[in-house]
Short mmCIF file of C-alpha atoms in Angstrom, two decimals:
data_model
loop_
_atom_site.label_atom_id
_atom_site.label_comp_id
_atom_site.label_asym_id
_atom_site.label_seq_id
_atom_site.Cartn_x
_atom_site.Cartn_y
_atom_site.Cartn_z
CA MET P 1 0.00 0.00 0.00
CA PHE P 2 1.50 3.31 -1.09
CA MET P 3 1.34 6.30 1.19
CA SER P 4 0.02 9.61 -0.11
CA ALA P 5 1.78 12.92 0.49
CA ASP P 6 -0.58 13.58 3.38
CA ASP P 7 0.06 10.10 4.79
CA TYR P 8 3.80 10.70 4.61
CA ARG P 9 3.58 14.03 6.40
CA GLU P 10 1.42 12.51 9.12
CA SER P 11 3.70 9.48 9.45
CA LEU P 12 6.49 11.76 10.60
CA ARG P 13 4.47 12.49 13.76
CA SER P 14 5.06 8.94 14.99
CA HIS P 15 8.78 9.73 15.33
CA ARG P 16 10.46 12.09 17.77
CA PRO P 17 13.88 12.90 16.33
CA VAL P 18 16.16 15.39 18.08
CA VAL P 19 16.34 18.18 15.48
CA TYR P 20 17.89 21.63 15.83
CA LEU P 21 17.27 24.45 13.38
CA ASP P 22 18.76 27.94 13.61
CA GLY P 23 19.76 27.36 17.23
CA ARG P 24 16.42 26.03 18.49
CA ARG P 25 14.91 22.59 19.08
CA VAL P 26 12.14 21.67 16.63
CA ASP P 27 9.13 20.24 18.46
CA SER P 28 7.30 18.86 15.40
CA VAL P 29 9.02 18.30 12.06
CA SER P 30 5.64 17.99 10.31
CA ASP P 31 4.54 21.41 11.53
CA GLU P 32 7.82 23.29 11.08
CA PRO P 33 7.38 25.94 8.32
CA ALA P 34 11.09 25.88 7.50
CA PHE P 35 10.84 22.20 6.51
CA ALA P 36 7.55 22.45 4.58
CA PRO P 37 9.15 22.76 1.10
CA GLY P 38 11.18 19.59 1.69
CA ILE P 39 8.24 17.60 3.03
CA ARG P 40 6.15 18.82 0.10
CA ALA P 41 8.86 17.76 -2.39
CA LEU P 42 9.04 14.23 -0.97
CA GLY P 43 5.26 14.15 -0.99
CA VAL P 44 5.34 14.31 -4.78
CA THR P 45 7.21 10.97 -4.87
CA TYR P 46 4.34 9.46 -2.91
CA ASP P 47 1.46 11.01 -4.86
CA PHE P 48 2.96 10.27 -8.27
CA ALA P 49 3.21 6.57 -7.39
CA ARG P 50 -0.55 6.53 -6.79
CA ARG P 51 -1.44 7.95 -10.21
CA ASP P 52 -2.48 5.28 -12.71
CA GLU P 53 -0.97 7.01 -15.72
CA LEU P 54 2.41 7.27 -13.99
CA ALA P 55 2.48 3.74 -12.58
CA PRO P 56 4.80 2.37 -15.33
CA LEU P 57 7.43 4.87 -14.24
CA MET P 58 6.82 5.38 -10.56
CA THR P 59 6.30 1.77 -9.44
CA ALA P 60 7.99 -1.58 -10.09
CA VAL P 61 7.79 -5.24 -9.03
CA GLN P 62 10.46 -6.14 -6.49
CA HIS P 63 11.84 -9.47 -7.67
CA THR P 64 12.77 -10.75 -4.20
CA SER P 65 9.24 -10.30 -2.84
CA GLY P 66 6.96 -10.18 -5.88
CA LYS P 67 5.37 -7.00 -4.54
CA VAL P 68 4.74 -3.73 -6.33
CA VAL P 69 6.90 -1.05 -4.70
CA ASN P 70 7.73 2.61 -5.18
CA ARG P 71 10.32 3.01 -7.94
CA MET P 72 12.50 5.01 -5.56
CA LEU P 73 12.86 1.90 -3.34
CA HIS P 74 13.29 -0.63 -6.15
CA ILE P 75 16.32 -2.76 -7.09
CA ASP P 76 17.07 -2.47 -10.82
CA MET P 77 17.13 -5.82 -12.60
CA SER P 78 17.42 -4.74 -16.25
CA SER P 79 18.41 -1.93 -18.56
CA GLY P 80 14.71 -1.14 -18.80
CA ASP P 81 14.58 -0.62 -15.04
CA LEU P 82 17.46 1.86 -15.27
CA LEU P 83 15.80 3.75 -18.11
CA ASN P 84 12.54 3.92 -16.19
CA LYS P 85 14.39 5.22 -13.15
CA LEU P 86 15.95 7.96 -15.28
CA GLU P 87 12.56 9.02 -16.60
CA ALA P 88 11.01 8.87 -13.13
CA VAL P 89 13.72 10.99 -11.54
CA ARG P 90 13.59 13.54 -14.37
CA LEU P 91 9.82 13.80 -14.00
CA LEU P 92 10.06 14.25 -10.23
CA CYS P 93 12.70 16.96 -10.56
CA GLN P 94 10.73 18.80 -13.22
CA GLU P 95 8.13 19.22 -10.51
CA THR P 96 10.31 19.67 -7.41
CA GLY P 97 13.88 20.53 -8.44
CA CYS P 98 15.16 17.84 -6.05
CA ALA P 99 13.00 15.00 -4.74
CA GLN P 100 15.65 13.31 -2.50
CA ARG P 101 14.29 9.77 -2.59
CA TYR P 102 16.40 8.70 -5.56
CA LEU P 103 19.37 8.76 -3.18
CA ALA P 104 17.72 5.89 -1.31
CA HIS P 105 17.19 4.03 -4.57
CA ASP P 106 20.90 4.33 -5.36
CA ALA P 107 22.08 3.27 -1.91
CA LEU P 108 19.70 0.30 -1.80
CA GLY P 109 20.97 -0.88 -5.17
CA ALA P 110 24.58 -0.61 -4.05
CA LEU P 111 23.97 -2.42 -0.78
CA PHE P 112 21.98 -5.17 -2.50
CA GLN P 113 25.12 -5.88 -4.54
CA SER P 114 27.62 -5.34 -1.74
CA SER P 115 25.90 -7.54 0.83
CA ARG P 116 26.05 -10.49 -1.53
CA ARG P 117 29.65 -9.80 -2.44
CA VAL P 118 30.69 -9.73 1.22
CA ASP P 119 28.73 -12.91 1.93
CA ALA P 120 30.53 -14.69 -0.90
CA ALA P 121 33.93 -13.57 0.39
CA THR P 122 33.46 -14.04 4.13
CA GLY P 123 30.51 -16.38 4.68
CA SER P 124 28.56 -13.63 6.45
CA ALA P 125 24.77 -13.35 6.41
CA TYR P 126 24.51 -9.66 5.52
CA SER P 127 22.37 -10.19 2.41
CA ALA P 128 19.60 -11.99 4.32
CA ARG P 129 19.55 -9.22 6.92
CA PHE P 130 19.49 -6.56 4.24
CA ASP P 131 16.69 -8.22 2.28
CA THR P 132 14.53 -8.47 5.40
CA TRP P 133 15.08 -4.79 6.17
CA LEU P 134 14.57 -3.81 2.51
CA HIS P 135 11.21 -5.57 2.31
CA ALA P 136 10.06 -3.88 5.51
CA VAL P 137 11.05 -0.48 4.12
CA GLN P 138 9.26 -1.18 0.83
CA ASP P 139 6.12 -2.50 2.53
CA VAL P 140 5.69 0.66 4.60
CA ASP P 141 7.03 2.98 1.84
CA LEU P 142 9.56 4.75 4.06
CA SER P 143 11.80 7.69 3.22
CA ILE P 144 15.44 6.78 3.84
CA GLY P 145 18.19 9.35 4.36
CA ILE P 146 21.68 8.48 3.13
CA ALA P 147 24.35 9.21 5.74
CA MET P 148 27.53 8.65 3.76
CA THR P 149 29.71 11.76 3.81
CA ASP P 150 31.73 12.02 7.02
CA ALA P 151 32.79 15.31 8.58
CA LYS P 152 36.33 14.11 7.65
CA GLY P 153 38.43 16.41 9.85
CA ASP P 154 41.91 16.90 8.41
CA ARG P 155 41.56 15.77 4.79
CA SER P 156 45.24 14.85 4.57
CA LEU P 157 44.82 12.16 7.26
CA ARG P 158 43.07 8.80 7.16
CA PRO P 159 40.18 8.12 9.55
CA HIS P 160 42.24 6.34 12.23
CA GLN P 161 44.80 9.18 12.19
CA GLN P 162 42.33 11.95 13.10
CA SER P 163 42.92 13.72 16.40
CA ASN P 164 39.16 13.57 16.92
CA PRO P 165 37.92 10.14 15.80
CA ASP P 166 34.32 11.40 15.76
CA THR P 167 35.00 13.31 12.54
CA TYR P 168 34.33 9.89 10.97
CA LEU P 169 31.55 7.56 12.06
CA HIS P 170 32.94 4.39 13.61
CA ILE P 171 32.19 1.37 15.78
CA VAL P 172 33.03 1.94 19.44
CA ALA P 173 31.67 -1.30 20.90
CA ARG P 174 30.29 -4.73 19.92
CA ASP P 175 28.39 -7.32 21.89
CA ALA P 176 26.01 -10.20 21.30
CA ARG P 177 23.12 -7.80 20.65
CA GLY P 178 24.72 -5.44 18.16
CA ILE P 179 27.15 -2.55 17.69
CA THR P 180 27.47 0.92 19.17
CA ILE P 181 28.52 3.74 16.85
CA SER P 182 29.71 7.31 17.29
CA GLY P 183 30.83 10.00 14.88
CA THR P 184 29.50 12.58 12.46
CA LYS P 185 27.88 12.40 9.04
CA ALA P 186 27.49 15.65 7.13
CA ILE P 187 25.51 16.82 4.09
CA VAL P 188 22.58 14.43 4.63
CA THR P 189 19.86 15.54 2.23
CA GLY P 190 16.37 15.74 3.73
CA ALA P 191 17.72 14.77 7.14
CA PRO P 192 14.97 16.28 9.38
CA TYR P 193 12.08 14.52 7.62
CA MET P 194 13.44 11.01 7.04
CA HIS P 195 12.01 7.91 8.71
CA GLU P 196 15.39 6.16 8.90
CA PHE P 197 19.01 6.65 7.90
CA LEU P 198 21.22 4.25 6.01
CA VAL P 199 24.75 4.79 7.35
CA MET P 200 27.45 3.92 4.81
CA PRO P 201 31.25 4.28 4.58
CA GLY P 202 32.33 7.24 2.47
CA ARG P 203 35.70 5.96 1.25
CA GLN P 204 38.01 3.00 0.91
CA MET P 205 39.22 1.98 4.36
CA GLY P 206 42.51 0.29 5.27
CA PRO P 207 43.14 -2.35 7.95
CA GLU P 208 43.76 0.35 10.57
CA ASP P 209 40.41 1.87 9.65
CA ALA P 210 38.38 -1.32 10.12
CA ASP P 211 36.13 0.21 12.79
CA PHE P 212 35.20 2.94 10.32
CA ALA P 213 33.99 0.40 7.73
CA VAL P 214 30.40 0.22 8.92
CA CYS P 215 27.01 0.16 7.23
CA CYS P 216 23.75 -0.02 9.15
CA ALA P 217 20.16 1.25 9.34
CA VAL P 218 19.28 3.70 12.13
CA PRO P 219 15.81 5.07 12.99
CA CYS P 220 15.59 8.86 12.85
CA ASP P 221 14.81 9.03 16.56
CA ALA P 222 17.38 6.53 17.80
CA PRO P 223 18.69 7.49 21.27
CA GLY P 224 21.97 9.36 20.93
CA LEU P 225 21.29 10.74 17.43
CA THR P 226 21.10 14.53 16.98
CA ILE P 227 20.23 16.25 13.68
CA VAL P 228 21.43 19.82 13.09
CA ALA P 229 19.55 21.09 10.04
CA ARG P 230 19.05 24.09 7.80
CA PRO P 231 15.80 25.28 6.18
CA ALA P 232 14.47 23.60 3.06
CA GLY P 233 14.41 25.99 0.13
CA ARG P 234 13.30 29.57 0.83
CA PRO P 235 10.12 29.10 2.88
CA GLY P 236 8.00 32.20 3.34
CA GLU P 237 9.94 34.40 0.90
CA LYS P 238 7.55 36.16 -1.45
CA THR P 239 10.02 36.37 -4.33
CA ALA P 240 10.82 32.64 -4.16
CA LEU P 241 8.08 31.51 -6.53
CA PHE P 242 9.54 28.01 -6.79
CA SER P 243 11.66 27.35 -3.71
CA ASN P 244 9.10 28.61 -1.22
CA ARG P 245 7.11 25.59 -2.37
CA TYR P 246 9.85 23.02 -3.05
CA GLY P 247 13.35 22.66 -1.64
CA GLN P 248 15.53 20.38 0.44
CA SER P 249 17.00 20.73 3.89
CA THR P 250 20.39 19.24 4.61
CA GLY P 251 21.62 18.19 8.01
CA VAL P 252 24.62 17.15 10.06
CA LEU P 253 24.04 13.90 11.96
CA ILE P 254 25.86 13.55 15.28
CA PHE P 255 25.94 9.98 16.61
CA ASP P 256 26.80 9.69 20.30
CA GLN P 257 26.93 6.08 21.46
CA VAL P 258 24.03 4.99 19.23
CA PHE P 259 23.18 1.30 19.59
CA VAL P 260 22.29 -0.68 16.43
CA PRO P 261 21.06 -4.30 16.70
CA TRP P 262 22.77 -6.88 14.49
CA GLU P 263 19.70 -7.36 12.30
CA ARG P 264 20.21 -3.77 11.10
CA VAL P 265 23.96 -4.09 10.48
CA PHE P 266 25.14 -4.77 6.90
CA LEU P 267 28.90 -4.19 7.23
CA ALA P 268 30.95 -4.21 10.42
CA GLY P 269 34.69 -4.05 9.98
CA GLU P 270 35.15 -5.76 6.61
CA TRP P 271 37.31 -2.90 5.43
CA GLN P 272 38.33 -4.68 2.22
CA HIS P 273 34.78 -4.18 0.89
CA SER P 274 34.24 -0.57 1.92
CA GLY P 275 35.69 0.91 -1.26
CA GLN P 276 33.59 -1.24 -3.57
CA LEU P 277 30.41 -0.34 -1.69
CA THR P 278 31.30 3.34 -1.98
CA TRP P 279 32.04 2.98 -5.69
CA ASP P 280 28.80 1.07 -6.34
CA TYR P 281 26.76 3.78 -4.68
CA ALA P 282 28.63 6.54 -6.50
CA THR P 283 27.96 4.93 -9.88
CA HIS P 284 24.26 4.45 -9.18
CA HIS P 285 23.95 7.96 -7.79
CA ARG P 286 25.81 9.73 -10.59
CA HIS P 287 23.43 8.00 -13.00
CA SER P 288 20.46 9.39 -11.04
CA CYS P 289 22.02 12.86 -10.77
CA ILE P 290 22.00 13.05 -14.56
CA ALA P 291 18.22 12.71 -14.57
CA ALA P 292 17.75 15.06 -11.63
CA ARG P 293 19.66 17.92 -13.27
CA ALA P 294 17.91 17.22 -16.59
CA GLY P 295 14.61 17.86 -14.79
CA PHE P 296 16.05 21.10 -13.41
CA GLY P 297 17.28 21.96 -16.91
CA ASP P 298 13.75 21.51 -18.24
CA LEU P 299 12.64 24.24 -15.86
CA LEU P 300 15.34 26.58 -17.17
CA ILE P 301 14.46 25.85 -20.79
CA GLY P 302 10.78 26.56 -20.17
CA ALA P 303 11.43 29.70 -18.13
CA GLY P 304 13.98 30.94 -20.69
CA ALA P 305 11.49 30.60 -23.53
CA LEU P 306 8.83 32.42 -21.49
CA MET P 307 11.25 35.24 -20.69
CA CYS P 308 12.08 35.69 -24.37
CA GLU P 309 8.37 35.91 -25.13
CA ALA P 310 7.67 38.29 -22.24
CA ASN P 311 10.52 40.56 -23.38
CA GLY P 312 9.00 40.78 -26.85
CA PHE P 313 11.37 38.44 -28.68
CA ASP P 314 10.81 35.31 -30.78
CA PRO P 315 13.88 33.06 -30.39
CA GLY P 316 13.06 31.56 -33.77
CA LYS P 317 13.70 34.94 -35.37
CA GLU P 318 16.32 36.39 -33.02
CA THR P 319 19.42 34.42 -33.94
CA HIS P 320 21.42 35.25 -30.82
CA LEU P 321 18.58 34.10 -28.55
CA ARG P 322 17.92 30.99 -30.60
CA ASP P 323 21.59 30.07 -30.43
CA GLN P 324 21.57 30.44 -26.65
CA MET P 325 18.38 28.40 -26.24
CA VAL P 326 19.76 25.66 -28.49
CA GLU P 327 22.96 25.65 -26.45
CA LEU P 328 20.92 25.17 -23.28
CA ILE P 329 18.96 22.33 -24.89
CA LYS P 330 22.21 20.75 -26.12
CA ILE P 331 23.71 20.82 -22.64
CA VAL P 332 20.67 19.29 -20.92
CA GLU P 333 19.93 16.61 -23.49
CA GLY P 334 23.65 15.95 -23.98
CA PHE P 335 24.34 14.86 -20.41
CA TYR P 336 20.96 13.11 -20.24
CA ALA P 337 21.95 11.07 -23.30
CA CYS P 338 24.90 9.79 -21.26
CA GLY P 339 22.39 8.48 -18.74
CA VAL P 340 20.48 6.72 -21.49
CA ALA P 341 23.72 5.20 -22.80
CA ALA P 342 24.70 4.11 -19.27
CA SER P 343 21.34 2.33 -19.01
CA THR P 344 21.62 0.73 -22.44
CA TYR P 345 25.13 -0.57 -21.85
CA ALA P 346 24.37 -1.66 -18.27
CA ARG P 347 25.39 -5.11 -17.12
CA ALA P 348 24.32 -7.48 -14.38
CA ASP P 349 26.36 -7.58 -11.21
CA ALA P 350 28.10 -10.93 -10.88
CA TYR P 351 27.04 -11.52 -7.26
CA SER P 352 23.49 -10.16 -7.11
CA GLY P 353 22.20 -10.18 -10.69
CA SER P 354 21.00 -6.59 -10.28
CA PHE P 355 21.98 -4.09 -12.94
CA MET P 356 24.71 -1.49 -12.59
CA PRO P 357 24.74 1.55 -14.90
CA GLU P 358 27.73 1.49 -17.24
CA PRO P 359 30.34 3.48 -15.28
CA VAL P 360 32.05 5.43 -18.08
CA TYR P 361 28.84 6.97 -19.40
CA SER P 362 27.52 7.54 -15.86
CA ASN P 363 30.64 9.42 -14.86
CA ILE P 364 30.88 11.40 -18.10
CA GLY P 365 27.26 12.50 -17.76
CA LYS P 366 27.76 13.56 -14.16
CA LEU P 367 31.03 15.33 -15.00
CA LEU P 368 29.33 17.26 -17.79
CA LEU P 369 26.48 18.47 -15.62
CA ALA P 370 28.79 19.29 -12.71
CA ASN P 371 30.69 21.74 -14.88
CA GLN P 372 27.87 22.88 -17.14
CA ILE P 373 25.38 23.80 -14.42
CA TYR P 374 27.09 27.21 -14.41
CA ASP P 375 26.74 27.48 -18.19
CA MET P 376 23.05 26.62 -17.84
CA GLN P 377 22.56 29.47 -15.39
CA ARG P 378 24.61 31.88 -17.52
CA ILE P 379 22.47 31.12 -20.58
CA ALA P 380 19.31 31.61 -18.53
CA HIS P 381 20.62 35.03 -17.48
CA TYR P 382 21.49 35.93 -21.07
CA VAL P 383 18.04 35.20 -22.50
CA SER P 384 16.23 36.75 -19.52
CA GLY P 385 17.88 40.16 -19.25
CA GLY P 386 18.80 42.09 -16.14
CA LEU P 387 15.22 42.49 -14.94
CA ILE P 388 15.41 39.19 -13.08
CA VAL P 389 17.54 40.79 -10.34
CA THR P 390 16.54 44.46 -10.59
CA LEU P 391 12.74 44.44 -10.60
CA PRO P 392 10.87 45.85 -7.57
CA GLY P 393 9.78 43.53 -4.79
CA PRO P 394 6.37 41.83 -4.78
CA ASP P 395 4.88 44.25 -2.25
CA GLU P 396 5.01 46.96 -4.92
CA ASP P 397 2.52 44.95 -6.96
CA HIS P 398 -0.12 46.06 -4.44
CA ASN P 399 1.13 49.56 -3.69
CA PRO P 400 -1.66 51.97 -4.74
CA VAL P 401 0.91 54.69 -5.40
CA THR P 402 3.25 52.72 -7.70
CA ALA P 403 1.52 49.54 -8.90
CA ALA P 404 -0.37 50.95 -11.89
CA ARG P 405 2.60 52.94 -13.14
CA LEU P 406 4.99 49.97 -12.83
CA ALA P 407 2.50 47.72 -14.61
CA ASP P 408 2.43 50.21 -17.47
CA VAL P 409 6.15 50.90 -17.92
CA LEU P 410 7.50 47.39 -17.15
CA ARG P 411 5.30 45.67 -19.70
CA ALA P 412 7.29 44.64 -22.78
CA ALA P 413 5.48 42.46 -25.33
CA PRO P 414 1.99 43.90 -25.91
CA GLY P 415 0.39 40.49 -25.67
CA VAL P 416 2.07 39.52 -22.39
CA PRO P 417 0.51 40.98 -19.22
CA TYR P 418 2.80 42.73 -16.75
CA ASP P 419 2.14 40.22 -14.00
CA LYS P 420 3.10 37.27 -16.24
CA ARG P 421 6.39 38.92 -17.18
CA ILE P 422 7.21 39.75 -13.56
CA GLN P 423 6.25 36.29 -12.29
CA THR P 424 8.44 34.64 -14.90
CA ALA P 425 11.34 36.95 -14.02
CA ARG P 426 11.01 36.16 -10.32
CA PHE P 427 10.81 32.44 -11.10
CA MET P 428 14.02 32.72 -13.11
CA GLU P 429 15.71 34.69 -10.35
CA ASP P 430 14.78 32.01 -7.84
CA LEU P 431 16.26 29.25 -10.01
CA THR P 432 19.44 31.02 -11.12
CA ALA P 433 20.35 34.07 -9.02
CA SER P 434 19.28 33.37 -5.45
CA TYR P 435 20.62 31.47 -2.45
CA GLN P 436 18.65 28.48 -3.70
CA ALA P 437 20.28 28.78 -7.12
CA GLY P 438 23.68 28.61 -5.46
CA TRP P 439 22.54 25.50 -3.60
CA TYR P 440 21.65 23.79 -6.89
CA SER P 441 25.06 24.75 -8.29
CA VAL P 442 27.01 23.34 -5.36
CA ILE P 443 25.08 20.06 -5.16
CA SER P 444 25.51 19.67 -8.92
CA LEU P 445 29.27 20.18 -8.63
CA HIS P 446 29.95 18.10 -5.50
CA GLY P 447 26.93 15.82 -5.13
CA GLY P 448 27.90 12.22 -5.82
CA GLY P 449 31.59 13.03 -5.52
CA SER P 450 33.97 15.64 -6.85
CA PRO P 451 34.80 16.11 -10.57
CA ALA P 452 38.25 14.69 -9.79
CA ALA P 453 36.66 11.45 -8.59
CA MET P 454 34.61 11.19 -11.78
CA LYS P 455 37.70 11.71 -13.94
CA GLN P 456 39.45 8.97 -12.00
CA GLU P 457 36.58 6.55 -12.63
CA ILE P 458 36.41 7.42 -16.33
CA TRP P 459 40.13 6.71 -16.71
CA ARG P 460 39.90 3.54 -14.63
CA HIS P 461 37.08 2.04 -16.68
CA TYR P 462 37.58 3.39 -20.16
CA PRO P 463 39.17 0.75 -22.49
CA VAL P 464 42.14 2.84 -23.59
CA GLY P 465 43.95 -0.39 -24.35
CA ASP P 466 41.42 -1.19 -27.07
CA LYS P 467 42.25 2.08 -28.80
CA VAL P 468 45.96 1.39 -28.47
CA ALA P 469 45.51 -2.05 -30.00
CA LEU P 470 43.48 -0.51 -32.83
CA VAL P 471 46.24 1.91 -33.78
CA GLU P 472 48.94 -0.73 -33.34
CA ARG P 473 47.05 -2.96 -35.75
CA LEU P 474 46.66 -0.21 -38.30
CA LEU P 475 50.34 0.61 -37.99
CA ASP P 476 51.13 -3.10 -38.36
CA ARG P 477 53.05 -3.02 -35.08
CA GLY P 478 50.86 -5.45 -33.21
CA VAL P 479 48.23 -7.67 -34.81
CA ALA P 480 48.88 -7.93 -38.55
CA ALA P 481 46.64 -5.64 -40.60
CA ASP P 482 44.12 -7.91 -42.32
CA PRO P 483 41.12 -6.45 -44.14
CA GLU P 484 39.34 -9.81 -43.80
CA ARG P 485 39.83 -9.98 -40.02
CA PRO P 486 36.42 -10.35 -38.28
CA ILE P 487 35.29 -7.28 -36.35
CA THR P 488 33.62 -8.01 -33.00
CA LEU P 489 30.70 -5.70 -32.21
CA LYS P 490 31.08 -5.49 -28.46
CA ARG P 491 33.35 -3.68 -26.08
CA GLN P 492 36.34 -5.87 -25.35
CA PRO P 493 38.38 -5.93 -22.16
CA GLY P 494 41.49 -3.90 -22.83
CA ARG P 495 44.56 -2.70 -21.09
CA CYS P 496 44.76 0.82 -19.71
CA CYS P 497 48.46 1.67 -19.97
CA ALA P 498 50.50 -0.31 -17.44
CA LYS P 499 47.62 -1.24 -15.15
CA GLY P 500 45.77 -3.49 -17.54
CA CYS P 501 42.32 -2.26 -16.47
CA SER P 502 39.30 -4.10 -17.79
CA ALA P 503 36.72 -2.47 -19.97
CA PRO P 504 32.99 -2.65 -19.24
CA GLY P 505 31.11 -5.64 -20.57
CA GLU P 506 29.04 -5.79 -23.70
CA ALA P 507 25.69 -4.07 -23.82
CA VAL P 508 22.66 -5.93 -22.59
CA MET P 509 19.15 -4.68 -23.32
CA THR P 510 16.24 -6.43 -21.67
CA ASP P 511 12.79 -5.47 -20.44
CA LEU P 512 12.52 -2.23 -22.36
CA PRO P 513 10.57 0.47 -20.54
CA PRO P 514 7.01 1.21 -21.56
CA ALA P 515 6.20 4.19 -23.71
CA ARG P 516 6.27 7.49 -21.87
CA PRO P 517 2.89 8.39 -20.39
CA SER P 518 1.12 11.18 -22.22
CA GLY P 519 2.32 14.61 -21.18
CA LEU P 520 5.71 13.55 -19.88
CA SER P 521 8.86 15.16 -21.17
#
């Protein structure tokens, strides 16, 4: 049974997390105005799953239980699943800018793979524990926060070398009942209004860091857990025509001797597997980020076209505006195409059978959007004009002394009313020139890892050796040039310089997604 947005908001009342906002304790997360845009954004993920015409995108059958679940809690089992996830995330972010719950989808997919890999290597029973917890989460349709990024302390030191060990989350005690953890997780999206948190390692750990290699599920109101949050979006601001309705809070999670029973523990000291879990999550998440920023880009494209119209221009006739709008479209659809390619060339994980997006295309798409988010905003500013940051405030719209005169002189295109032009300008300001716009830029740049990390993954997985072999063959320095030599139409494992890295596997395409529902982008 899927919750509605109202059900979700009410469900938060059954939890009593310790949440601080702007120096004060929040009594009720559901009733806190500063969190309303975030709760409303997550509500869309619930309501969309209940709409019949969106069901092909927003729901899926979980293969381990046979039950229909929210797409944002589903484990991908085909290229079609990955394509549907892309479309679902793009649709959600067209409506909300950032819907948060795709982070849970990405972490669940990574842990589904990792738990089976660790079991195979160590004989542990993590996968059975994880599946039991996963099914419970899916049955109740919970919102899960991803607590992965540690506070980190001195970045030049490894976790066990920190003067304050609590800059990284770690195990401080174990007994027959479970583990006790302490430490700090930062940049947790949607932290105040999650039902539970999935704690994950944020890097490859070494043998000295074994206590920091921990993954577990923690209720939002677990004793010893404190959430220090910031507002979601720009609640209550009259000029914030988008982000006073939708936005996301982020929070710092401080764990102080938090007990976690063994049935909720999915990694506890197996440091050799921490890096792979982190990489799996990063690949899934970068794939989702592509769709999320494409949804945001759709908002900029639509607002840019409206601003051109409101300013009295037809981009089809004004070459300089048309060129800018086409550039914006090229950027958005260009990085989104990488997500489609990553889905098409996806392959099944050897241990779990679930599908992993192809890592080269996933990382290229995320790298493109991380850098080009600033170009997207620049283009939006170009086609909009300076009015988006210089127009009078909304209270002047009702000032009997100035309103009529402003409505007369600030109208541009004769067929576009003053209020439509001003609303569009304020919408564009909110998306591209406000505090919230800066938030979108930073999460686009650093969310899912830094650009340097993406470049590392591209180099690690790209089959440079295949290209070397190609040129060697043509130069007759390696394999003899033979025009009759069969050409294999799949990506072959190749060497990457001296390391001999393997290339991704051949493309697999199964269970194609259904046609897009009418009205979707």
